[in-house]
PDB file of C-alpha atoms in Angstrom:
ATOM      1  CA  MET O   1      15.462  83.340  18.047  1.00  0.00           C
ATOM      2  CA  ARG O   2      14.918  79.654  18.571  1.00  0.00           C
ATOM      3  CA  PRO O   3      17.313  77.306  16.732  1.00  0.00           C
ATOM      4  CA  CYS O   4      14.581  75.814  14.608  1.00  0.00           C
ATOM      5  CA  GLU O   5      13.583  79.181  13.143  1.00  0.00           C
ATOM      6  CA  GLY O   6      16.778  79.753  11.139  1.00  0.00           C
ATOM      7  CA  PRO O   7      16.575  76.823   8.703  1.00  0.00           C
ATOM      8  CA  ALA O   8      12.828  77.261   8.261  1.00  0.00           C
ATOM      9  CA  SER O   9      13.142  80.929   7.314  1.00  0.00           C
ATOM     10  CA  SER O  10      16.016  80.300   4.872  1.00  0.00           C
ATOM     11  CA  ALA O  11      14.327  77.433   3.003  1.00  0.00           C
ATOM     12  CA  ALA O  12      14.054  78.020  -0.779  1.00  0.00           C
ATOM     13  CA  PRO O  13      10.556  78.308  -2.242  1.00  0.00           C
ATOM     14  CA  PRO O  14       9.364  75.256  -4.177  1.00  0.00           C
ATOM     15  CA  ASP O  15       9.954  75.226  -7.940  1.00  0.00           C
ATOM     16  CA  ARG O  16       6.554  75.761  -9.549  1.00  0.00           C
ATOM     17  CA  ARG O  17       7.699  75.450 -13.151  1.00  0.00           C
ATOM     18  CA  PRO O  18       5.732  72.824 -15.102  1.00  0.00           C
ATOM     19  CA  SER O  19       7.481  69.527 -15.723  1.00  0.00           C
ATOM     20  CA  SER O  20       8.762  68.547 -19.154  1.00  0.00           C
ATOM     21  CA  LEU O  21       6.007  65.951 -19.468  1.00  0.00           C
ATOM     22  CA  ALA O  22       3.322  68.524 -18.644  1.00  0.00           C
ATOM     23  CA  THR O  23       4.766  70.977 -21.169  1.00  0.00           C
ATOM     24  CA  ALA O  24       4.920  68.276 -23.852  1.00  0.00           C
ATOM     25  CA  ALA O  25       1.289  67.399 -23.129  1.00  0.00           C
ATOM     26  CA  GLU O  26       0.413  71.082 -23.515  1.00  0.00           C
ATOM     27  CA  GLY O  27       2.063  71.127 -26.945  1.00  0.00           C
ATOM     28  CA  ALA O  28       0.235  67.960 -27.974  1.00  0.00           C
ATOM     29  CA  ARG O  29      -3.065  69.483 -26.865  1.00  0.00           C
ATOM     30  CA  ASP O  30      -2.411  72.749 -28.703  1.00  0.00           C
ATOM     31  CA  ILE O  31      -1.689  71.006 -32.018  1.00  0.00           C
ATOM     32  CA  LEU O  32      -4.882  68.885 -32.000  1.00  0.00           C
ATOM     33  CA  PRO O  33      -6.922  71.342 -34.151  1.00  0.00           C
ATOM     34  CA  ALA O  34      -4.215  71.186 -36.822  1.00  0.00           C
ATOM     35  CA  VAL O  35      -4.143  67.382 -36.589  1.00  0.00           C
ATOM     36  CA  MET O  36      -7.895  67.205 -37.206  1.00  0.00           C
ATOM     37  CA  VAL O  37      -7.413  69.291 -40.347  1.00  0.00           C
ATOM     38  CA  ALA O  38      -4.319  67.398 -41.527  1.00  0.00           C
ATOM     39  CA  VAL O  39      -5.850  63.905 -41.351  1.00  0.00           C
ATOM     40  CA  PRO O  40      -8.227  64.266 -44.346  1.00  0.00           C
ATOM     41  CA  ILE O  41      -5.434  65.950 -46.317  1.00  0.00           C
ATOM     42  CA  GLY O  42      -3.133  63.022 -45.499  1.00  0.00           C
ATOM     43  CA  LEU O  43      -5.797  60.560 -46.629  1.00  0.00           C
ATOM     44  CA  LEU O  44      -6.092  62.450 -49.908  1.00  0.00           C
ATOM     45  CA  LEU O  45      -2.311  62.393 -50.369  1.00  0.00           C
ATOM     46  CA  GLY O  46      -2.186  58.663 -49.655  1.00  0.00           C
ATOM     47  CA  ALA O  47      -4.901  57.935 -52.207  1.00  0.00           C
ATOM     48  CA  LEU O  48      -2.984  60.014 -54.763  1.00  0.00           C
ATOM     49  CA  CYS O  49       0.199  58.074 -53.971  1.00  0.00           C
ATOM     50  CA  ARG O  50      -1.586  54.786 -54.584  1.00  0.00           C
ATOM     51  CA  SER O  51      -2.858  56.010 -57.957  1.00  0.00           C
ATOM     52  CA  LYS O  52       0.790  56.652 -58.924  1.00  0.00           C
ATOM     53  CA  GLY O  53       1.933  53.190 -57.847  1.00  0.00           C
ATOM     54  CA  ILE O  54       3.529  54.308 -54.567  1.00  0.00           C
ATOM     55  CA  HIS O  55       3.001  51.703 -51.827  1.00  0.00           C
ATOM     56  CA  ALA O  56       1.634  52.541 -48.385  1.00  0.00           C
ATOM     57  CA  ALA O  57       4.973  52.032 -46.614  1.00  0.00           C
ATOM     58  CA  GLU O  58       6.721  54.283 -49.139  1.00  0.00           C
ATOM     59  CA  ALA O  59       4.032  56.940 -48.751  1.00  0.00           C
ATOM     60  CA  GLY O  60       4.387  56.788 -44.965  1.00  0.00           C
ATOM     61  CA  TRP O  61       8.174  57.126 -45.130  1.00  0.00           C
ATOM     62  CA  MET O  62       7.819  60.103 -47.444  1.00  0.00           C
ATOM     63  CA  SER O  63       5.556  61.837 -44.939  1.00  0.00           C
ATOM     64  CA  LEU O  64       7.983  61.102 -42.102  1.00  0.00           C
ATOM     65  CA  LEU O  65      11.094  62.255 -43.959  1.00  0.00           C
ATOM     66  CA  VAL O  66       9.709  65.129 -46.051  1.00  0.00           C
ATOM     67  CA  ASN O  67       6.869  66.166 -43.738  1.00  0.00           C
ATOM     68  CA  ALA O  68       5.762  69.046 -45.978  1.00  0.00           C
ATOM     69  CA  GLY O  69       2.293  68.614 -47.421  1.00  0.00           C
ATOM     70  CA  ALA O  70       2.356  71.146 -50.250  1.00  0.00           C
ATOM     71  CA  SER O  71       5.645  69.908 -51.693  1.00  0.00           C
ATOM     72  CA  GLN O  72       4.573  66.274 -51.292  1.00  0.00           C
ATOM     73  CA  PHE O  73       1.434  66.925 -53.331  1.00  0.00           C
ATOM     74  CA  ALA O  74       3.546  68.678 -55.979  1.00  0.00           C
ATOM     75  CA  ALA O  75       6.031  65.797 -56.105  1.00  0.00           C
ATOM     76  CA  VAL O  76       3.359  63.100 -56.389  1.00  0.00           C
ATOM     77  CA  GLN O  77       1.478  65.016 -59.084  1.00  0.00           C
ATOM     78  CA  LEU O  78       4.732  65.229 -61.090  1.00  0.00           C
ATOM     79  CA  TRP O  79       5.430  61.531 -60.500  1.00  0.00           C
ATOM     80  CA  ALA O  80       5.105  59.666 -63.796  1.00  0.00           C
ATOM     81  CA  ASN O  81       3.646  56.165 -63.829  1.00  0.00           C
ATOM     82  CA  ASP O  82       6.968  54.782 -65.065  1.00  0.00           C
ATOM     83  CA  GLY O  83       9.015  56.512 -62.340  1.00  0.00           C
ATOM     84  CA  PRO O  84       9.880  59.908 -60.853  1.00  0.00           C
ATOM     85  CA  ARG O  85      10.930  62.939 -62.894  1.00  0.00           C
ATOM     86  CA  LEU O  86      13.677  64.155 -60.596  1.00  0.00           C
ATOM     87  CA  GLY O  87      14.369  67.529 -62.223  1.00  0.00           C
ATOM     88  CA  PRO O  88      10.857  69.012 -62.012  1.00  0.00           C
ATOM     89  CA  ILE O  89      10.271  67.412 -58.606  1.00  0.00           C
ATOM     90  CA  LEU O  90      13.447  68.890 -57.098  1.00  0.00           C
ATOM     91  CA  LEU O  91      12.731  72.337 -58.524  1.00  0.00           C
ATOM     92  CA  SER O  92       9.120  72.437 -57.373  1.00  0.00           C
ATOM     93  CA  THR O  93       9.862  71.198 -53.854  1.00  0.00           C
ATOM     94  CA  LEU O  94      12.726  73.695 -53.500  1.00  0.00           C
ATOM     95  CA  LEU O  95      10.551  76.634 -54.506  1.00  0.00           C
ATOM     96  CA  ILE O  96       7.677  75.542 -52.289  1.00  0.00           C
ATOM     97  CA  ASN O  97       9.802  74.789 -49.218  1.00  0.00           C
ATOM     98  CA  VAL O  98      12.121  77.806 -49.345  1.00  0.00           C
ATOM     99  CA  ARG O  99       9.695  79.487 -46.947  1.00  0.00           C
ATOM    100  CA  HIS O 100      10.964  77.121 -44.247  1.00  0.00           C
ATOM    101  CA  ALA O 101      14.244  79.057 -44.211  1.00  0.00           C
ATOM    102  CA  LEU O 102      12.346  82.248 -43.357  1.00  0.00           C
ATOM    103  CA  MET O 103      10.229  80.462 -40.755  1.00  0.00           C
ATOM    104  CA  SER O 104      13.376  79.043 -39.152  1.00  0.00           C
ATOM    105  CA  LEU O 105      14.929  82.512 -38.939  1.00  0.00           C
ATOM    106  CA  THR O 106      11.974  83.785 -36.927  1.00  0.00           C
ATOM    107  CA  LEU O 107      11.998  80.782 -34.577  1.00  0.00           C
ATOM    108  CA  VAL O 108      15.710  80.469 -33.746  1.00  0.00           C
ATOM    109  CA  PRO O 109      15.836  83.456 -31.323  1.00  0.00           C
ATOM    110  CA  LYS O 110      12.766  82.150 -29.489  1.00  0.00           C
ATOM    111  CA  LEU O 111      14.176  78.626 -29.212  1.00  0.00           C
ATOM    112  CA  ALA O 112      17.510  79.978 -27.974  1.00  0.00           C
ATOM    113  CA  LYS O 113      15.750  82.176 -25.403  1.00  0.00           C
ATOM    114  CA  ALA O 114      14.035  79.057 -24.045  1.00  0.00           C
ATOM    115  CA  GLY O 115      17.457  77.460 -23.489  1.00  0.00           C
ATOM    116  CA  MET O 116      17.471  75.066 -26.448  1.00  0.00           C
ATOM    117  CA  THR O 117      20.940  73.875 -27.497  1.00  0.00           C
ATOM    118  CA  ARG O 118      22.150  74.062 -31.106  1.00  0.00           C
ATOM    119  CA  LEU O 119      21.807  70.313 -31.552  1.00  0.00           C
ATOM    120  CA  ARG O 120      18.243  70.355 -30.287  1.00  0.00           C
ATOM    121  CA  MET O 121      17.480  73.351 -32.503  1.00  0.00           C
ATOM    122  CA  CYS O 122      18.625  71.372 -35.556  1.00  0.00           C
ATOM    123  CA  VAL O 123      16.380  68.456 -34.589  1.00  0.00           C
ATOM    124  CA  ALA O 124      13.469  70.788 -33.852  1.00  0.00           C
ATOM    125  CA  LEU O 125      13.761  72.652 -37.151  1.00  0.00           C
ATOM    126  CA  ALA O 126      14.000  69.358 -39.050  1.00  0.00           C
ATOM    127  CA  LEU O 127      10.443  68.742 -37.792  1.00  0.00           C
ATOM    128  CA  LEU O 128       9.254  72.237 -38.737  1.00  0.00           C
ATOM    129  CA  THR O 129       5.864  72.510 -40.446  1.00  0.00           C
ATOM    130  CA  ASP O 130       3.482  75.395 -41.005  1.00  0.00           C
ATOM    131  CA  PRO O 131       1.168  74.452 -38.098  1.00  0.00           C
ATOM    132  CA  THR O 132       3.999  73.849 -35.609  1.00  0.00           C
ATOM    133  CA  TRP O 133       5.562  77.175 -36.587  1.00  0.00           C
ATOM    134  CA  GLY O 134       2.245  78.956 -36.158  1.00  0.00           C
ATOM    135  CA  PHE O 135       1.521  77.553 -32.702  1.00  0.00           C
ATOM    136  CA  ALA O 136       5.098  78.177 -31.536  1.00  0.00           C
ATOM    137  CA  GLU O 137       4.903  81.802 -32.678  1.00  0.00           C
ATOM    138  CA  GLN O 138       1.568  82.264 -30.898  1.00  0.00           C
ATOM    139  CA  ARG O 139       3.054  80.856 -27.695  1.00  0.00           C
ATOM    140  CA  ALA O 140       6.021  83.215 -27.921  1.00  0.00           C
ATOM    141  CA  ARG O 141       3.674  86.164 -28.498  1.00  0.00           C
ATOM    142  CA  ALA O 142       1.889  85.233 -25.268  1.00  0.00           C
ATOM    143  CA  GLY O 143       5.203  85.541 -23.411  1.00  0.00           C
ATOM    144  CA  LEU O 144       5.610  81.798 -22.840  1.00  0.00           C
ATOM    145  CA  PRO O 145       8.850  79.918 -23.625  1.00  0.00           C
ATOM    146  CA  VAL O 146       9.005  77.597 -26.631  1.00  0.00           C
ATOM    147  CA  THR O 147      10.886  74.852 -24.824  1.00  0.00           C
ATOM    148  CA  TRP O 148      12.217  71.581 -26.192  1.00  0.00           C
ATOM    149  CA  SER O 149       9.463  69.569 -24.514  1.00  0.00           C
ATOM    150  CA  TYR O 150       6.711  71.873 -25.790  1.00  0.00           C
ATOM    151  CA  TRP O 151       8.084  71.747 -29.339  1.00  0.00           C
ATOM    152  CA  MET O 152       8.361  67.959 -29.266  1.00  0.00           C
ATOM    153  CA  GLY O 153       4.750  67.759 -28.105  1.00  0.00           C
ATOM    154  CA  LEU O 154       3.732  69.830 -31.111  1.00  0.00           C
ATOM    155  CA  ALA O 155       5.967  68.243 -33.717  1.00  0.00           C
ATOM    156  CA  LEU O 156       5.850  64.543 -32.855  1.00  0.00           C
ATOM    157  CA  VAL O 157       2.065  64.389 -32.557  1.00  0.00           C
ATOM    158  CA  PHE O 158       1.542  66.265 -35.815  1.00  0.00           C
ATOM    159  CA  THR O 159       4.171  64.271 -37.737  1.00  0.00           C
ATOM    160  CA  ALA O 160       2.838  60.925 -36.489  1.00  0.00           C
ATOM    161  CA  ALA O 161      -0.725  61.874 -37.432  1.00  0.00           C
ATOM    162  CA  TRP O 162       0.359  63.106 -40.872  1.00  0.00           C
ATOM    163  CA  ALA O 163       2.351  59.958 -41.658  1.00  0.00           C
ATOM    164  CA  GLY O 164      -0.383  57.691 -40.301  1.00  0.00           C
ATOM    165  CA  ALA O 165      -3.070  59.407 -42.366  1.00  0.00           C
ATOM    166  CA  THR O 166      -0.922  59.155 -45.497  1.00  0.00           C
ATOM    167  CA  MET O 167      -0.393  55.433 -44.991  1.00  0.00           C
ATOM    168  CA  ALA O 168      -4.096  54.897 -44.300  1.00  0.00           C
ATOM    169  CA  GLY O 169      -5.014  56.748 -47.475  1.00  0.00           C
ATOM    170  CA  ALA O 170      -2.619  54.602 -49.515  1.00  0.00           C
ATOM    171  CA  TRP O 171      -3.981  51.406 -47.942  1.00  0.00           C
ATOM    172  CA  LEU O 172      -7.641  52.247 -48.377  1.00  0.00           C
ATOM    173  CA  GLY O 173      -7.196  53.917 -51.750  1.00  0.00           C
ATOM    174  CA  ALA O 174     -10.337  53.749 -53.840  1.00  0.00           C
ATOM    175  CA  TYR O 175     -12.521  52.802 -50.850  1.00  0.00           C
ATOM    176  CA  LEU O 176     -12.270  56.365 -49.553  1.00  0.00           C
ATOM    177  CA  GLY O 177     -13.899  57.961 -52.572  1.00  0.00           C
ATOM    178  CA  ASP O 178     -12.926  61.453 -53.628  1.00  0.00           C
ATOM    179  CA  PRO O 179     -12.338  63.611 -50.497  1.00  0.00           C
ATOM    180  CA  ARG O 180     -12.724  66.725 -52.640  1.00  0.00           C
ATOM    181  CA  GLN O 181     -16.457  66.039 -52.896  1.00  0.00           C
ATOM    182  CA  ILE O 182     -16.840  66.979 -49.225  1.00  0.00           C
ATOM    183  CA  GLY O 183     -14.382  69.875 -49.426  1.00  0.00           C
ATOM    184  CA  ALA O 184     -11.516  68.052 -47.684  1.00  0.00           C
ATOM    185  CA  ASP O 185      -9.031  69.545 -50.137  1.00  0.00           C
ATOM    186  CA  PHE O 186      -9.842  72.985 -48.696  1.00  0.00           C
ATOM    187  CA  ALA O 187      -9.145  71.935 -45.101  1.00  0.00           C
ATOM    188  CA  LEU O 188      -5.471  72.928 -45.174  1.00  0.00           C
ATOM    189  CA  ALA O 189      -6.246  76.297 -46.734  1.00  0.00           C
ATOM    190  CA  ALA O 190      -8.883  76.867 -44.041  1.00  0.00           C
ATOM    191  CA  LEU O 191      -6.293  76.116 -41.348  1.00  0.00           C
ATOM    192  CA  PHE O 192      -3.876  78.658 -42.831  1.00  0.00           C
ATOM    193  CA  ILE O 193      -6.619  81.290 -43.014  1.00  0.00           C
ATOM    194  CA  GLY O 194      -7.409  80.725 -39.349  1.00  0.00           C
ATOM    195  CA  MET O 195      -3.738  80.941 -38.364  1.00  0.00           C
ATOM    196  CA  THR O 196      -3.296  84.145 -40.368  1.00  0.00           C
ATOM    197  CA  ALA O 197      -6.305  85.711 -38.651  1.00  0.00           C
ATOM    198  CA  ARG O 198      -4.673  85.168 -35.257  1.00  0.00           C
ATOM    199  CA  PHE O 199      -1.602  87.101 -36.436  1.00  0.00           C
ATOM    200  CA  TRP O 200      -3.676  90.059 -37.674  1.00  0.00           C
ATOM    201  CA  MET O 201      -2.089  93.415 -36.728  1.00  0.00           C
ATOM    202  CA  GLY O 202      -4.077  95.804 -38.905  1.00  0.00           C
ATOM    203  CA  TRP O 203      -4.228  96.533 -42.608  1.00  0.00           C
ATOM    204  CA  ARG O 204      -0.898  98.332 -42.856  1.00  0.00           C
ATOM    205  CA  ARG O 205       1.153  95.662 -41.096  1.00  0.00           C
ATOM    206  CA  THR O 206      -0.756  92.542 -42.168  1.00  0.00           C
ATOM    207  CA  GLY O 207      -3.564  93.176 -44.646  1.00  0.00           C
ATOM    208  CA  PHE O 208      -1.516  94.782 -47.413  1.00  0.00           C
ATOM    209  CA  ALA O 209       1.108  92.022 -47.228  1.00  0.00           C
ATOM    210  CA  ILE O 210      -1.581  89.337 -47.549  1.00  0.00           C
ATOM    211  CA  ALA O 211      -3.210  91.163 -50.466  1.00  0.00           C
ATOM    212  CA  ALA O 212       0.110  91.615 -52.286  1.00  0.00           C
ATOM    213  CA  SER O 213       1.014  87.974 -51.728  1.00  0.00           C
ATOM    214  CA  GLY O 214      -2.341  86.694 -52.979  1.00  0.00           C
ATOM    215  CA  LEU O 215      -2.502  88.921 -56.052  1.00  0.00           C
ATOM    216  CA  SER O 216       1.065  88.243 -57.176  1.00  0.00           C
ATOM    217  CA  SER O 217       0.674  84.509 -56.569  1.00  0.00           C
ATOM    218  CA  ALA O 218      -2.529  84.401 -58.636  1.00  0.00           C
ATOM    219  CA  ALA O 219      -0.964  86.438 -61.454  1.00  0.00           C
ATOM    220  CA  VAL O 220       2.122  84.219 -61.679  1.00  0.00           C
ATOM    221  CA  PHE O 221       0.045  81.032 -61.439  1.00  0.00           C
ATOM    222  CA  HIS O 222      -2.012  82.064 -64.476  1.00  0.00           C
ATOM    223  CA  THR O 223       1.072  83.128 -66.461  1.00  0.00           C
ATOM    224  CA  LEU O 224       4.065  80.957 -65.530  1.00  0.00           C
ATOM    225  CA  GLY O 225       2.147  78.252 -63.661  1.00  0.00           C
ATOM    226  CA  ALA O 226       3.174  76.155 -60.662  1.00  0.00           C
ATOM    227  CA  PRO O 227       5.381  76.146 -58.656  1.00  0.00           C
ATOM    228  CA  TRP O 228       6.614  79.674 -59.416  1.00  0.00           C
ATOM    229  CA  HIS O 229       3.520  81.256 -57.880  1.00  0.00           C
ATOM    230  CA  VAL O 230       4.609  80.098 -54.415  1.00  0.00           C
ATOM    231  CA  MET O 231       7.904  81.983 -54.610  1.00  0.00           C
ATOM    232  CA  ALA O 232       6.238  85.052 -56.157  1.00  0.00           C
ATOM    233  CA  GLY O 233       3.620  85.248 -53.417  1.00  0.00           C
ATOM    234  CA  ALA O 234       6.201  84.861 -50.665  1.00  0.00           C
ATOM    235  CA  MET O 235       8.545  87.509 -52.073  1.00  0.00           C
ATOM    236  CA  ALA O 236       5.740  90.026 -52.647  1.00  0.00           C
ATOM    237  CA  GLY O 237       4.379  89.568 -49.132  1.00  0.00           C
ATOM    238  CA  ILE O 238       7.835  89.911 -47.569  1.00  0.00           C
ATOM    239  CA  ALA O 239       8.602  93.070 -49.553  1.00  0.00           C
ATOM    240  CA  VAL O 240       5.342  94.791 -48.606  1.00  0.00           C
ATOM    241  CA  ALA O 241       5.689  93.779 -44.944  1.00  0.00           C
ATOM    242  CA  TYR O 242       9.253  95.128 -44.861  1.00  0.00           C
ATOM    243  CA  PHE O 243       8.389  98.530 -46.307  1.00  0.00           C
ATOM    244  CA  ALA O 244       5.282  98.776 -44.113  1.00  0.00           C
ATOM    245  CA  ALA O 245       7.398  98.222 -40.994  1.00  0.00           C
ATOM    246  CA  ARG O 246      10.059 100.816 -41.882  1.00  0.00           C
ATOM    247  CA  PRO O 247       8.036 103.932 -40.894  1.00  0.00           C
ATOM    248  CA  GLU O 248       7.378 102.419 -37.449  1.00  0.00           C
ATOM    249  CA  GLN O 249      11.065 101.683 -36.978  1.00  0.00           C
ATOM    250  CA  ALA O 250      11.971 105.243 -37.967  1.00  0.00           C
ATOM    251  CA  GLN O 251       9.504 106.698 -35.440  1.00  0.00           C
ATOM    252  CA  GLU O 252      10.787 104.660 -32.508  1.00  0.00           C
ATOM    253  CA  PRO O 253      12.704 106.890 -30.042  1.00  0.00           C
ATOM    254  CA  GLN O 254      16.408 106.235 -29.978  1.00  0.00           C
ATOM    255  CA  PRO O 255      18.043 105.594 -26.588  1.00  0.00           C
ATOM    256  CA  ALA O 256      20.060 108.519 -25.253  1.00  0.00           C
TER     257      ALA O 256
END
């Protein structure tokens, strides 16, 4: 063997893993459909903030710090013209956002598997929204890691767009007209329907849970009113999904 052959044959193969910047760009690209849906909703929220006397900068800070559209709409709608009603606002936002605890529970194992530290997990989950959760879960289902850079690509782009749209809506205010006339208020619901369709696993595992959630939420909304219907729908869907999964778990062969 010639002397030059040894080092050449023992050379390590090049690392073909994508760079952090490329992974972040992938996350930013994946979240763009959700951004396009969130912008008209943010404009609507900003216009509502202005009608309650909330300035554009305050509306933008709320979207950056709270970053939860449904609870922000609930809080602003409960906001009296002479100031906030803290009791009803705190209760409604708690009931609406309690789902984030469940979403975090499903994401933590996937973030840990991708090598994310506890500190980074806390930062990542502070930026958790429904769209970022949905796209992260879809990536994990495809067998791809939900890395720190990918998550930041998702979360920072979506949060910046949401806050910017809220501020723009508060600035423009009455010049925008009523976005509901063109169906913009249904955009967020349409996004959730599309995300749910991508998680479809059959009637027994998915369909019955959705039906139970929708029916119980509608029943509670027309009896107790908001925001109790959010909690009722979540609990009913979780219960049905749990009992639907039990027969499959019982049939799985146990290791010898």
